[in-house]
Amino acid sequence: MRDHDLARLRGEIDSLDDQLLDLVERRLALSAAIAVAKGADRAHLKLRPERQRAVVARLQAKAAPASADAVAHVWRELMAHSLERQAPTRLMLWTDGDREQLVRLVRERFGSAAALLWTISPEEALRHAAGGEAVAIIPSGRAAPLPAGVVAFEILHDAGRSLAVAAGRVAEEEEEEEDGPGRRAAPWSPGSWRERPATQLPVYRDPRALSRAERRLAGRAPLVDLHDVDGLRQRLAEVAEGKALLLQGGDCAETFREHSAARVRATADLLLDMGRTIGAAGRPVVQVARMAGQWAKPRSSLTEWVGGVELPAYQGDAVNGEAATPASRTPDPARMLRAHDQAAATAALLWSLVPDGGEPVYASHEALLLPYEQALVRYDELSDRWWSGSGHMLWIGDRTRDPAGAHVEFARGIANPIGVKCGPGLGEDDLLRLLDRLDPEQAPGRVTLIARLGLRHVEAHLPRLIGAVRGEGRRVGWIVDPMHGNTRRAAGRKTRLLADIAAETRAFFQIAAAEGVEAGGIHLELTGQAVTECLGGDRRPLAERDLGRAYLTACDPRLNPDQARDIAELVAGLAAEGAGREARAA
Ligand code: PEP
Ligand code: CO
């Protein structure tokens, strides 16, 4: 090998070391933030053997050339240093056997960060463990009886014979299984979703390219202000109380090809105009664009067959390309950076349009692409909260709302208002579990439920969902998405009928009133461009033969401005009827 080759390889190693150091420092900083978040718990040492075991096992399962032992060794050391950041760990040892062997084995198991101290008796070690001041390391035979609150787990064994145990206080979240009634949830971190089953996430071929993109995203400024995130939450609390109406709308999927300042403005102007129409019915309107982050799409099938070849499905411009070729459909993490650039440009345009009343147009999107979302989470020291800088409001889609899944895990830890799409397949139990996980404190404005049942299902399913939430005495916002349950095919394309959209909207308002909750507004897929994607309408109805003329969407069919204004008028009328009913009842 020539000298300059060697120099290049060494240079690469140096650069990897720099990156590793950067990651280790980020990991330590997160640990410190967790300690702050735990507040008072911090003074007392608590073991998390189960969490540590899970972390190591997950990485061992992933590691290909690296051996399981090497992974365990490196991560136990890392975790030991992280724990030191949260609470200094003291290991109190006692043995009447081989001291050197015990020290060697303890270092293997607990890393080199913690201080080792010898004590005079196993009882003395356990007394310190009971006080949460230390972890006792003693021979297995000397661990009984254990003081109250102390748990022992085996650390050393030889040929099936247990030699020593570690004993200490275990963190509450490990004492009981998660998710049971009245039980505490496990600790959250921006990456805790990675330990949960995830659906709809792309499979990236090059993990290094992915972490490079994540790191670059993590270094960027948030697109939204925490102050406005909190402002929107207050407004959504008013929506839940019937004091305001929510109008949420924008593209099904933003794309690189459709982006221009004029188009962003046209869609935002349409939203503002619709807001004025709906607001004329009396209640103030909260305008939330489906923009500046609406990049990734859930798909019913993650692959498709094109000309005898199975390709990954198009998952949105932040993931892969629309063109049906293997190269374009291969998920590329660098797309997240381009998407974020475009989102920042879109956001800047949105913030420049201040509508009547000075209220900002807020931004929202589906929190689907979790590597992107995680990289844009920020920690606010002042209020000691994690929040997402990727949009004011994030929602969880109908396909990723598993209460035990990765997307719900991610959403539960951020302070932003959260929407949940509710399709006909959502059971009452799951809905209540979702609310428990996402909104344990029952904070006003935290959750908005977005019913997207479809005209065929709304009557059968909306009353049971509303009833389940009311039965628990919970107050959440309810709005209707009359688009996603009404998709059908015509002339070889995906489309939606205005008549279906209008009828589901009407049914939603009527059923909400009958079930005693406020119909809080509407969620629409629309664009300021004169597209021909949905059929029907009052002002300028579209027929099947028109569909091909300007069918531009990358995903679902959108309302054009005429059709969107038709629906805005309908909502204004329904809101006015509701207000009339209340006035008569009063
Ligand atoms: C969407 O809003 O684009 C979407 C995919 O919705 P849902 O999760 O309700 O199907
Ligand atoms: Co859609």
Coordinates of C-alpha atoms and ligand atoms in Angstrom, one line a residue:
M1 CA 0.0 0.0 0.0
R2 CA 1.4 3.4 -0.9
D3 CA 2.0 6.1 1.6
H4 CA -0.7 8.5 0.4
D5 CA -3.3 5.7 0.6
L6 CA -2.3 5.1 4.2
A7 CA -2.4 8.8 4.9
R8 CA -5.9 8.9 3.4
L9 CA -7.1 6.0 5.5
R10 CA -5.7 7.5 8.7
G11 CA -7.4 10.7 7.8
E12 CA -10.7 8.9 7.5
I13 CA -10.1 7.3 10.9
D14 CA -9.4 10.7 12.4
S15 CA -12.6 12.1 11.0
L16 CA -14.6 9.1 12.3
D17 CA -13.0 9.7 15.7
D18 CA -14.1 13.3 15.6
Q19 CA -17.7 12.2 14.8
L20 CA -17.7 9.5 17.5
L21 CA -16.5 12.1 20.0
D22 CA -19.3 14.4 18.9
L23 CA -21.8 11.6 19.4
V24 CA -20.5 10.6 22.7
E25 CA -20.7 14.2 23.9
R26 CA -24.2 14.4 22.7
R27 CA -25.1 11.3 24.5
L28 CA -23.7 12.6 27.7
A29 CA -25.5 15.9 27.3
L30 CA -28.8 14.1 26.8
S31 CA -28.1 12.2 30.0
A32 CA -27.5 15.4 31.8
A33 CA -30.8 16.8 30.4
I34 CA -32.6 13.6 31.6
A35 CA -31.2 14.2 35.1
V36 CA -32.5 17.7 35.1
A37 CA -35.9 16.5 33.8
K38 CA -36.1 14.0 36.7
G39 CA -35.6 16.8 39.2
A40 CA -35.8 15.5 42.8
D41 CA -35.2 11.8 41.8
R42 CA -31.7 12.7 41.0
A43 CA -30.1 12.6 44.4
H44 CA -30.9 8.9 44.8
L45 CA -29.3 6.3 42.7
K46 CA -31.6 4.0 40.9
L47 CA -30.7 1.0 38.8
R48 CA -32.1 0.3 35.4
P49 CA -30.9 -3.1 34.7
E50 CA -33.8 -3.9 32.3
R51 CA -33.3 -0.7 30.3
Q52 CA -29.6 -1.3 30.1
R53 CA -30.1 -4.9 29.0
A54 CA -32.5 -3.8 26.3
V55 CA -30.1 -1.2 24.9
V56 CA -27.3 -3.7 24.7
A57 CA -29.5 -6.5 23.3
R58 CA -30.9 -4.2 20.6
L59 CA -27.4 -3.1 19.4
Q60 CA -26.0 -6.7 19.6
A61 CA -28.8 -7.8 17.3
K62 CA -27.9 -5.1 14.8
A63 CA -24.1 -5.4 14.9
A64 CA -22.8 -7.4 12.0
P65 CA -19.0 -7.4 12.0
A66 CA -18.7 -6.2 15.6
S67 CA -18.9 -9.0 18.1
A68 CA -21.6 -9.1 20.7
D69 CA -19.0 -8.9 23.5
A70 CA -17.4 -5.8 21.9
V71 CA -20.8 -4.1 21.7
A72 CA -21.6 -5.0 25.3
H73 CA -18.2 -3.8 26.5
V74 CA -18.3 -0.4 24.7
W75 CA -21.9 0.3 25.6
R76 CA -21.7 -0.7 29.2
E77 CA -18.8 1.7 29.5
L78 CA -20.8 4.5 27.7
M79 CA -23.8 3.9 29.9
A80 CA -21.7 4.0 33.0
H81 CA -20.4 7.4 32.1
S82 CA -23.9 8.6 31.2
L83 CA -25.2 7.4 34.5
E84 CA -22.4 9.3 36.3
R85 CA -23.8 12.4 34.7
Q86 CA -27.2 11.8 36.3
A87 CA -26.1 10.6 39.8
P88 CA -22.6 9.5 40.9
T89 CA -22.6 5.8 41.3
R90 CA -20.8 4.1 44.2
L91 CA -20.3 0.4 44.1
M92 CA -19.9 -1.1 47.6
L93 CA -18.2 -4.4 47.5
W94 CA -17.8 -7.2 50.0
T95 CA -16.6 -10.7 49.6
D96 CA -14.9 -13.4 51.6
G97 CA -13.6 -14.8 48.4
D98 CA -11.3 -13.7 45.6
R99 CA -11.2 -9.8 45.7
E100 CA -9.3 -9.4 42.4
Q101 CA -11.6 -11.6 40.5
L102 CA -14.6 -9.7 41.9
V103 CA -13.1 -6.3 40.9
R104 CA -12.3 -7.5 37.4
L105 CA -15.8 -8.8 36.9
V106 CA -17.5 -5.7 38.3
R107 CA -15.5 -3.5 36.0
E108 CA -16.6 -5.6 33.0
R109 CA -20.2 -5.3 34.1
F110 CA -20.3 -1.7 35.3
G111 CA -17.6 0.0 33.3
S112 CA -14.8 2.1 34.8
A113 CA -16.8 5.3 35.6
A114 CA -18.1 4.4 39.1
A115 CA -16.1 4.5 42.3
L116 CA -15.5 1.1 44.0
L117 CA -15.5 1.0 47.8
W118 CA -14.9 -2.0 50.1
T119 CA -17.2 -2.3 53.1
I120 CA -17.0 -4.3 56.3
S121 CA -20.0 -6.6 55.8
P122 CA -22.7 -7.5 53.4
E123 CA -25.3 -6.0 55.7
E124 CA -23.4 -2.7 55.6
A125 CA -23.4 -2.7 51.8
L126 CA -27.1 -3.5 51.7
R127 CA -27.8 -0.7 54.2
H128 CA -26.2 1.8 51.8
A129 CA -28.1 0.3 48.9
A130 CA -31.4 0.7 50.7
G131 CA -30.7 4.4 51.2
G132 CA -30.2 4.8 47.5
E133 CA -26.6 5.8 48.1
A134 CA -24.8 2.9 46.5
V135 CA -25.1 -0.4 44.7
A136 CA -24.1 -3.4 46.8
I137 CA -22.0 -6.1 45.2
I138 CA -22.0 -9.1 47.4
P139 CA -21.8 -12.9 47.1
S140 CA -25.2 -14.4 46.1
G141 CA -25.5 -16.4 49.3
R142 CA -25.3 -13.3 51.5
A143 CA -28.0 -11.3 49.8
A144 CA -30.9 -12.4 52.0
P145 CA -32.9 -10.8 53.5
L146 CA -33.0 -7.9 51.2
P147 CA -34.1 -4.5 52.7
A148 CA -37.4 -3.1 51.5
G149 CA -37.2 -1.5 48.1
V150 CA -34.0 -3.2 47.2
V151 CA -33.8 -5.5 44.2
A152 CA -30.9 -7.9 43.5
F153 CA -29.9 -9.2 40.2
E154 CA -27.2 -11.7 39.4
I155 CA -24.0 -10.2 37.8
L156 CA -21.5 -13.0 38.0
H157 CA -21.8 -16.7 37.5
D158 CA -19.4 -19.5 36.7
A159 CA -20.5 -22.8 35.3
G160 CA -24.1 -22.2 36.2
R161 CA -23.2 -21.3 39.8
S162 CA -24.2 -17.8 40.9
L163 CA -21.2 -16.0 42.4
A164 CA -22.3 -12.4 43.1
V165 CA -25.3 -10.1 42.9
A166 CA -25.7 -6.4 42.5
A167 CA -28.4 -5.0 44.8
G168 CA -29.9 -1.6 44.8
R169 CA -33.0 0.5 44.3
V170 CA -34.6 0.0 40.9
A171 CA -36.2 2.9 39.0
E172 CA -40.0 2.9 39.4
E173 CA -40.6 2.5 35.8
E174 CA -38.9 -0.9 35.9
E175 CA -40.7 -2.1 39.0
E176 CA -43.9 -2.6 37.1
E177 CA -44.8 -3.3 33.6
E178 CA -45.7 -0.3 31.5
D179 CA -49.1 0.7 30.4
G180 CA -51.2 -0.9 33.0
P181 CA -53.9 1.3 34.7
G182 CA -52.3 3.8 37.0
R183 CA -48.8 2.8 36.1
R184 CA -46.0 5.2 35.3
A185 CA -44.7 5.3 31.8
A186 CA -41.1 4.6 31.0
P187 CA -38.7 7.6 30.6
W188 CA -38.9 9.4 27.3
S189 CA -36.1 10.7 25.2
P190 CA -36.1 12.0 21.6
G191 CA -34.8 8.6 20.5
S192 CA -36.9 6.3 22.8
W193 CA -39.2 5.6 19.8
R194 CA -36.3 3.5 18.4
E195 CA -37.1 0.7 21.0
R196 CA -40.7 0.5 19.8
P197 CA -42.1 -1.3 16.8
A198 CA -42.3 1.1 14.0
T199 CA -44.3 0.9 10.8
Q200 CA -44.0 3.0 7.7
L201 CA -40.4 4.0 8.2
P202 CA -38.1 3.8 5.1
V203 CA -35.2 1.4 5.1
Y204 CA -32.0 3.3 4.4
R205 CA -29.2 1.3 2.9
D206 CA -26.3 3.3 4.3
P207 CA -26.6 3.9 8.1
R208 CA -23.6 6.3 8.0
A209 CA -25.3 8.5 5.4
L210 CA -28.4 8.5 7.6
S211 CA -26.6 9.5 10.7
R212 CA -24.7 12.2 8.8
A213 CA -28.0 13.7 7.6
E214 CA -29.5 13.4 11.1
R215 CA -26.5 15.2 12.6
R216 CA -26.7 18.0 10.1
L217 CA -30.4 18.4 10.7
A218 CA -29.8 18.5 14.4
G219 CA -27.6 21.4 14.0
R220 CA -30.2 23.6 12.3
A221 CA -32.4 26.2 13.9
P222 CA -36.0 25.3 14.7
L223 CA -38.6 26.4 12.1
V224 CA -41.1 27.5 14.6
D225 CA -41.0 29.3 18.0
L226 CA -41.9 27.6 21.2
H227 CA -43.8 30.7 22.1
D228 CA -46.1 30.1 19.1
V229 CA -46.3 26.4 19.8
D230 CA -47.8 27.3 23.2
G231 CA -50.0 29.9 21.6
L232 CA -51.5 27.4 19.3
R233 CA -52.1 25.0 22.2
Q234 CA -54.1 27.7 23.9
R235 CA -56.1 28.3 20.7
L236 CA -56.8 24.6 20.4
A237 CA -58.0 24.5 24.0
E238 CA -60.6 27.1 22.8
V239 CA -61.5 24.9 19.9
A240 CA -62.2 22.1 22.3
E241 CA -64.4 24.4 24.3
G242 CA -66.4 25.6 21.3
K243 CA -65.0 29.1 21.4
A244 CA -63.0 28.9 18.2
L245 CA -62.9 26.8 15.0
L246 CA -59.9 25.1 13.5
L247 CA -59.3 25.2 9.8
Q248 CA -56.4 22.9 8.8
G249 CA -55.4 22.5 5.2
G250 CA -52.8 22.1 2.6
D251 CA -51.2 19.6 0.2
C252 CA -51.5 15.9 0.8
A253 CA -47.7 15.9 0.2
E254 CA -45.4 18.8 -0.4
T255 CA -43.0 18.2 -3.3
F256 CA -39.8 19.6 -4.6
R257 CA -41.2 20.0 -8.1
E258 CA -44.3 22.0 -7.1
H259 CA -42.5 24.4 -4.8
S260 CA -42.5 28.1 -5.5
A261 CA -43.1 31.2 -3.5
A262 CA -46.2 32.0 -5.6
R263 CA -47.7 28.5 -4.9
V264 CA -47.0 28.7 -1.2
R265 CA -48.7 32.1 -1.2
A266 CA -51.6 31.0 -3.2
T267 CA -52.4 28.1 -0.9
A268 CA -51.9 30.2 2.2
D269 CA -54.1 33.0 0.7
L270 CA -56.8 30.4 0.0
L271 CA -56.7 29.3 3.7
L272 CA -56.9 32.8 4.9
D273 CA -59.8 33.5 2.6
M274 CA -61.6 30.4 3.8
G275 CA -60.9 31.4 7.4
R276 CA -62.7 34.7 6.7
T277 CA -65.7 32.9 5.3
I278 CA -65.9 30.5 8.3
G279 CA -65.2 33.3 10.8
A280 CA -68.2 35.2 9.5
A281 CA -70.3 32.6 11.4
G282 CA -69.2 34.2 14.6
R283 CA -66.4 32.1 16.1
P284 CA -62.7 33.1 15.5
V285 CA -60.9 30.7 13.2
V286 CA -57.5 29.2 14.0
Q287 CA -55.6 28.7 10.7
V288 CA -53.2 25.8 10.5
A289 CA -51.4 25.1 7.2
R290 CA -50.5 21.5 6.2
M291 CA -47.2 22.9 5.0
A292 CA -43.6 23.4 5.8
G293 CA -43.0 19.8 6.7
Q294 CA -45.7 17.7 5.1
W295 CA -43.2 15.5 3.4
A296 CA -43.5 11.9 4.2
K297 CA -46.4 9.6 3.2
P298 CA -47.7 6.4 4.8
R299 CA -48.6 3.8 2.2
S300 CA -50.9 0.9 2.2
S301 CA -48.2 -1.2 0.6
L302 CA -44.5 -0.4 1.1
T303 CA -43.6 -1.9 -2.3
E304 CA -45.2 -1.9 -5.7
W305 CA -44.8 -3.9 -8.9
V306 CA -43.8 -1.8 -12.0
G307 CA -43.2 -3.7 -15.2
G308 CA -42.4 -7.0 -13.5
V309 CA -40.0 -5.4 -11.0
E310 CA -40.8 -4.8 -7.3
L311 CA -39.9 -1.3 -6.2
P312 CA -40.1 0.5 -2.9
A313 CA -43.3 2.6 -3.0
Y314 CA -43.0 6.4 -3.2
Q315 CA -42.9 7.6 0.4
G316 CA -42.8 11.3 -0.1
D317 CA -40.0 13.7 -1.4
A318 CA -38.2 13.6 2.0
V319 CA -37.7 9.9 1.5
N320 CA -37.5 8.9 -2.2
G321 CA -38.5 10.0 -5.7
E322 CA -41.8 9.6 -7.5
A323 CA -40.2 8.2 -10.7
A324 CA -40.7 4.4 -10.9
T325 CA -37.0 3.4 -11.2
P326 CA -34.9 1.6 -8.7
A327 CA -32.5 4.5 -8.3
S328 CA -35.2 7.1 -7.7
R329 CA -37.2 4.9 -5.3
T330 CA -34.1 4.1 -3.1
P331 CA -34.6 6.0 0.2
D332 CA -31.9 8.8 0.4
P333 CA -31.3 10.4 3.7
A334 CA -29.9 13.5 2.1
R335 CA -33.5 14.2 0.9
M336 CA -34.3 15.1 4.5
L337 CA -31.9 18.1 4.3
R338 CA -33.4 19.3 1.1
A339 CA -36.9 18.9 2.5
H340 CA -35.9 20.9 5.5
D341 CA -34.4 23.7 3.4
Q342 CA -37.7 23.9 1.5
A343 CA -39.7 23.8 4.7
A344 CA -37.7 26.7 6.1
A345 CA -38.4 28.7 2.9
T346 CA -42.1 27.9 3.1
A347 CA -42.2 28.7 6.8
A348 CA -40.6 32.1 6.2
L349 CA -43.3 32.9 3.6
L350 CA -46.1 31.7 5.9
W351 CA -44.9 33.9 8.8
S352 CA -44.8 36.9 6.5
L353 CA -48.5 36.6 5.9
V354 CA -50.2 38.0 9.0
P355 CA -53.9 37.8 8.6
D356 CA -56.6 39.9 10.2
G357 CA -56.3 40.0 14.0
G358 CA -52.5 39.5 13.8
E359 CA -52.7 35.8 14.6
P360 CA -50.0 33.8 12.8
V361 CA -50.8 31.1 10.3
Y362 CA -49.5 28.0 12.1
A363 CA -47.7 25.0 10.4
S364 CA -48.5 21.4 10.9
H365 CA -47.7 18.0 9.4
E366 CA -47.8 14.3 10.0
A367 CA -45.0 13.2 12.3
L368 CA -44.2 10.2 10.2
L369 CA -40.5 10.3 9.3
L370 CA -39.1 9.8 12.8
P371 CA -35.4 10.3 12.0
Y372 CA -36.3 13.8 10.7
E373 CA -38.5 14.5 13.6
Q374 CA -36.1 13.4 16.2
A375 CA -33.3 15.6 14.8
L376 CA -35.6 18.6 15.1
V377 CA -36.5 18.1 18.7
R378 CA -35.1 20.7 21.1
Y379 CA -34.9 21.0 24.8
D380 CA -36.1 24.2 26.5
E381 CA -34.2 24.7 29.7
L382 CA -36.4 27.5 31.0
S383 CA -39.5 25.4 31.1
D384 CA -37.7 22.0 31.2
R385 CA -39.6 20.6 28.3
W386 CA -38.7 18.9 25.0
W387 CA -40.5 20.3 22.0
S388 CA -40.5 19.9 18.2
G389 CA -39.1 22.7 16.1
S390 CA -40.4 21.0 12.9
G391 CA -43.9 22.5 13.1
H392 CA -46.3 24.0 15.6
M393 CA -48.7 21.0 15.6
L394 CA -47.9 17.5 14.6
W395 CA -50.3 14.7 14.0
I396 CA -50.2 10.9 14.1
G397 CA -51.6 9.2 11.0
D398 CA -54.3 6.5 11.0
R399 CA -51.7 3.9 10.0
T400 CA -49.2 4.7 12.8
R401 CA -51.4 5.3 15.8
D402 CA -50.5 2.0 17.6
P403 CA -50.5 3.1 21.3
A404 CA -47.5 0.9 21.9
G405 CA -45.7 1.9 18.6
A406 CA -42.8 4.1 17.8
H407 CA -44.8 7.1 16.5
V408 CA -46.9 7.4 19.6
E409 CA -43.8 7.0 21.7
F410 CA -42.2 9.9 19.9
A411 CA -45.2 12.2 20.1
R412 CA -45.9 11.7 23.8
G413 CA -42.7 13.4 24.9
I414 CA -42.9 16.7 23.0
A415 CA -44.8 19.7 24.2
N416 CA -46.4 20.5 20.9
P417 CA -50.2 20.1 20.4
I418 CA -50.8 16.6 18.9
G419 CA -53.5 15.5 16.4
V420 CA -54.6 11.9 16.1
K421 CA -56.3 10.6 12.9
C422 CA -59.2 8.4 13.9
G423 CA -60.3 5.9 11.2
P424 CA -63.1 3.3 11.4
G425 CA -60.6 0.7 12.5
L426 CA -59.8 2.5 15.8
G427 CA -61.2 0.7 18.8
E428 CA -62.4 2.5 21.9
D429 CA -59.8 0.8 24.1
D430 CA -57.0 1.9 21.8
L431 CA -58.4 5.4 21.7
L432 CA -58.4 5.7 25.5
R433 CA -54.9 4.2 25.7
L434 CA -53.7 6.7 23.1
L435 CA -55.1 9.5 25.2
D436 CA -53.5 8.1 28.4
R437 CA -50.1 8.0 26.7
L438 CA -50.3 11.3 24.8
D439 CA -52.2 13.3 27.4
P440 CA -51.8 11.8 30.9
E441 CA -52.3 15.2 32.5
Q442 CA -55.4 16.0 30.5
A443 CA -54.0 19.4 29.5
P444 CA -56.3 21.6 27.5
G445 CA -55.4 21.9 23.8
R446 CA -52.9 19.0 24.0
V447 CA -54.9 16.6 21.8
T448 CA -57.1 17.2 18.8
L449 CA -58.9 14.1 17.4
I450 CA -59.3 14.2 13.7
A451 CA -62.2 11.9 12.6
R452 CA -61.6 10.5 9.1
L453 CA -64.2 7.8 9.0
G454 CA -65.6 8.2 5.5
L455 CA -69.2 8.9 4.6
R456 CA -70.0 5.2 4.7
H457 CA -68.7 4.8 8.3
V458 CA -69.3 8.1 10.1
E459 CA -72.7 7.2 11.5
A460 CA -71.7 3.8 12.7
H461 CA -68.3 4.8 14.3
L462 CA -68.3 8.5 15.4
P463 CA -70.8 8.1 18.2
R464 CA -68.9 5.2 19.8
L465 CA -65.6 7.1 19.6
I466 CA -67.0 10.3 21.1
G467 CA -68.9 8.3 23.7
A468 CA -65.7 6.5 24.8
V469 CA -63.8 9.8 25.3
R470 CA -66.7 11.5 27.1
G471 CA -67.2 8.4 29.3
E472 CA -63.7 9.0 30.7
G473 CA -64.6 12.7 31.3
R474 CA -61.9 13.8 28.9
R475 CA -62.2 17.0 27.0
V476 CA -60.4 17.0 23.7
G477 CA -60.8 18.8 20.4
W478 CA -62.8 17.0 17.7
I479 CA -62.5 18.0 14.0
V480 CA -63.4 16.2 10.8
D481 CA -61.1 15.1 7.9
P482 CA -63.7 14.4 5.3
M483 CA -61.0 13.5 2.7
H484 CA -59.2 10.4 3.7
G485 CA -62.2 8.1 4.2
N486 CA -63.7 9.1 0.9
T487 CA -61.0 8.3 -1.7
R488 CA -62.2 6.3 -4.7
R489 CA -61.0 5.6 -8.3
A490 CA -62.4 7.2 -11.4
A491 CA -61.0 7.3 -14.9
G492 CA -58.0 5.4 -13.7
R493 CA -57.1 7.9 -10.9
K494 CA -57.5 8.4 -7.2
T495 CA -60.2 11.0 -6.7
R496 CA -62.9 12.2 -4.2
L497 CA -66.4 13.5 -4.7
L498 CA -67.4 16.9 -3.3
A499 CA -70.8 15.4 -2.5
D500 CA -69.2 12.8 -0.2
I501 CA -66.9 15.4 1.4
A502 CA -69.8 17.7 2.1
A503 CA -72.1 14.9 3.3
E504 CA -69.5 13.5 5.8
T505 CA -68.8 17.1 7.0
R506 CA -72.5 17.6 7.6
A507 CA -72.9 14.3 9.4
F508 CA -69.9 15.1 11.6
F509 CA -71.4 18.4 12.8
Q510 CA -74.8 16.8 13.4
I511 CA -73.4 13.7 15.3
A512 CA -71.1 15.9 17.4
A513 CA -74.0 18.0 18.4
A514 CA -76.2 15.0 19.2
E515 CA -73.4 13.4 21.3
G516 CA -72.8 16.6 23.2
V517 CA -69.4 17.7 22.0
E518 CA -68.3 20.7 20.0
A519 CA -67.6 20.2 16.3
G520 CA -64.3 22.0 16.3
G521 CA -63.5 22.4 12.7
I522 CA -62.1 20.7 9.6
H523 CA -59.0 19.2 8.1
L524 CA -58.7 19.4 4.3
E525 CA -56.3 18.5 1.5
L526 CA -56.3 21.6 -0.8
T527 CA -54.1 23.8 -3.0
G528 CA -54.2 27.3 -4.3
Q529 CA -53.6 25.9 -7.8
A530 CA -56.5 25.3 -10.2
V531 CA -56.0 21.5 -10.2
T532 CA -58.5 18.9 -11.4
E533 CA -58.2 16.2 -8.8
C534 CA -61.5 16.0 -7.0
L535 CA -64.9 15.7 -8.7
G536 CA -68.0 17.9 -8.4
G537 CA -68.4 21.2 -6.6
D538 CA -71.0 24.1 -6.8
R539 CA -69.1 27.0 -8.2
R540 CA -67.3 25.2 -11.1
P541 CA -68.1 21.5 -10.9
L542 CA -65.5 19.0 -12.4
A543 CA -66.5 15.9 -14.2
E544 CA -64.6 12.7 -14.8
R545 CA -63.4 13.9 -18.2
D546 CA -61.8 16.9 -16.5
L547 CA -59.6 14.8 -14.2
G548 CA -56.7 14.5 -16.6
R549 CA -56.4 18.2 -17.3
A550 CA -54.5 19.3 -14.2
Y551 CA -54.0 16.2 -12.1
L552 CA -50.8 17.2 -10.4
T553 CA -50.8 15.7 -6.9
A554 CA -47.9 13.4 -5.8
C555 CA -50.3 11.5 -3.5
D556 CA -54.0 12.2 -2.7
P557 CA -56.4 14.4 -4.7
R558 CA -56.8 17.9 -3.4
L559 CA -59.6 20.5 -3.5
N560 CA -58.9 23.3 -5.9
P561 CA -59.7 26.9 -4.7
D562 CA -63.4 26.8 -6.0
Q563 CA -64.0 23.5 -4.4
A564 CA -62.3 24.5 -1.2
R565 CA -64.5 27.7 -1.0
D566 CA -67.6 25.6 -1.4
I567 CA -66.6 23.5 1.6
A568 CA -65.7 26.7 3.6
E569 CA -69.2 28.0 3.0
L570 CA -70.7 24.7 4.1
V571 CA -68.7 24.8 7.3
A572 CA -69.7 28.4 7.9
G573 CA -73.4 27.4 7.6
L574 CA -73.0 24.4 9.9
A575 CA -71.2 26.5 12.5
A576 CA -73.9 29.1 12.3
E577 CA -76.6 26.4 12.8
G578 CA -74.7 25.1 15.8
A579 CA -74.5 28.6 17.3
G580 CA -78.3 29.0 16.6
R581 CA -79.0 25.7 18.4
E582 CA -77.0 26.8 21.4
A583 CA -78.7 30.2 21.6
R584 CA -82.1 28.5 21.5
A585 CA -81.1 26.1 24.1
A586 CA -79.9 28.8 26.4
Ligands
PEP1 C1 -53.0 12.3 5.4 O1 -53.5 13.1 6.1 O2 -52.3 12.6 4.3 C2 -53.1 10.8 5.7 C3 -52.3 9.9 5.2 O3 -54.1 10.6 6.5 P1 -54.6 9.3 7.3 O4 -53.5 9.0 8.3 O5 -55.8 9.8 8.1 O6 -54.9 8.2 6.4
CO2 CO -53.5 12.4 2.1

